[in-house]
Structures are given as structure tokens and as C-alpha cells.
């Protein structure tokens, strides 16, 4: 390749990175430099906390409050295939901003930001962990300490990460969606003393 061609090739790749030519969620071609097409962007309307159950974020009408041992849980968006496609690592910062705004709307008091740990082998296979990215981003923006309280001893089992003893702290647990491991993780956390775990997720799916 001639050096001019190489340069224009690199330039094009760089532009693709900054201004993707296709919507990151649905892959529709984009005519203007944005990450998402108009249709996908229209799905990204933050859910309004006052329209939902304060504890499980379910409907305001009588319902069974299901929240996997969490003191409270809340979501940013209704589940949809578009929201599912937003899990792309390139959109992590955008999603983290929505978590930040939703947390502000919720007005939750938080002492620590944390995540449910991935088993080391799983993390080795895919080193980018979106939940950790969310936690780091919110910790930085809100000046709230981010801390790991658990380590994964298997895919489903956890052990305390340190000898930290809780005395009523509120822990903000961040993730793309609720996990089957949440109840188990909370049991291990509560063995370390009284604490309240608040789960904030991108979507309920
Ligand atoms: Zn799209
Ligand atoms: Zn409820």
C-alpha cells in the first residue's frame, strides 16, 4: 500500500471509531456522525421513578415485590431488543451516563459502589467487564468509593474479599441487568454485618 493510501486507510478507521458509519445497536447506515440512529435513540427514554414501585420498580398497582434480596432495585429502560444491543462496549460510557442520571432521579443515599464479581477464569476469557466500567465511571463522577466486597470462588459461589465488617452501609450494586447470583451474593455480604444493597440496572431483561 502506498503511504498516502495507508494514511487515508488509517484515517478512515479512526473516523469509524469516533463517528461510526453504522448504528451501534441496529447497524443501520448513518448519514450523520452519531453512535445510534434516530429509531434506536427513541428507545432510550429513562423510566420515571415516580411511576414505579419504590422497592422493586414494578408497577404502582398491587403486585408481588420481587427483588432478589435487594433493599431496592431500579432500571433505566424497559427491556427491548434495541436496549439489549446496547451492551456493546463502545456504548458503555453512554449507558453509564444514564445510570448516573437515573441514580440522581432516585435520590438514593450510597456509601459504596460495587459489583457482583465474575469468576477469574471468565474474566480472563473476556477482560472487558461492563459492570466494572459502570462502577468505576459512577465512582469517579460522584466521588463515592468503589469497592469489591466479594470474590467469586466459582460461577455461583462467593466469599468475602476482605474482613470488612458492615455497620449499616448502603451499597450500590451496578449491572446491565439483574443476575441470578444476586441473592447468593447478598447473603454473603450480609454475613459481614448489616448492610442494604441497592441494585441499579440498565434494563430488567
Ligand atoms: Zn439503530
Ligand atoms: Zn414492588
Coordinates of N, CA, C and O in Angstrom, one line a residue, residues 3 28 35 41 43-44 87 110 130 136 145 149 159 161 164 167 186-187 195:
X3 N 2.1 5.1 0.8 CA 1.9 5.7 2.1 C 0.6 6.6 2.2 O 0.0 6.6 3.2
X28 N -27.9 0.0 11.2 CA -28.4 0.8 10.1 C -27.4 1.8 9.7 O -26.7 2.4 10.6
X35 N -23.7 7.9 17.3 CA -23.4 6.5 17.6 C -24.7 5.6 17.3 O -24.6 4.5 17.0
X41 N -32.3 5.6 19.2 CA -32.2 6.6 20.2 C -33.6 6.9 20.9 O -33.7 7.1 22.1
X43 N -35.7 4.8 21.8 CA -36.0 3.8 22.8 C -35.3 4.1 24.1 O -35.6 3.5 25.1
X44 N -34.4 5.1 24.0 CA -33.6 5.4 25.2 C -34.2 6.5 26.0 O -33.7 7.6 26.1
X87 N -25.5 -3.3 24.7 CA -24.4 -3.9 25.6 C -23.0 -3.7 25.0 O -22.0 -4.0 25.6
X110 N -25.9 6.6 49.1 CA -25.0 5.5 48.8 C -23.7 5.7 49.5 O -23.1 6.8 49.4
X130 N -18.2 -5.0 31.7 CA -19.0 -3.7 31.6 C -19.5 -3.2 33.0 O -19.4 -2.0 33.3
X136 N -16.7 2.0 38.0 CA -15.6 3.0 38.0 C -16.1 4.4 37.6 O -15.7 5.4 38.1
X145 N -16.7 6.0 47.1 CA -15.7 5.0 46.9 C -16.3 3.7 46.2 O -17.5 3.4 46.5
X149 N -16.4 -6.1 47.6 CA -16.6 -6.8 48.9 C -16.6 -8.3 48.8 O -16.6 -9.0 49.8
X159 N -17.2 -15.5 48.2 CA -16.6 -15.4 49.6 C -16.2 -13.9 49.8 O -16.1 -13.1 48.9
X161 N -14.2 -10.6 50.2 CA -13.0 -10.2 49.6 C -12.0 -9.8 50.7 O -10.8 -9.9 50.6
X164 N -13.7 -6.8 56.0 CA -14.6 -5.6 56.2 C -15.9 -6.0 56.9 O -16.5 -6.9 56.6
X167 N -21.6 -1.9 59.0 CA -22.4 -1.3 60.2 C -23.5 -0.5 59.6 O -23.7 0.7 59.9
X186 N -25.8 -11.4 48.0 CA -26.3 -10.6 49.2 C -26.2 -11.4 50.5 O -25.8 -10.8 51.5
X187 N -26.4 -12.7 50.4 CA -26.3 -13.5 51.6 C -24.9 -13.4 52.2 O -24.7 -13.2 53.4
X195 N -26.1 -4.4 56.2 CA -25.9 -3.5 55.1 C -27.2 -3.6 54.2 O -28.0 -4.5 54.3

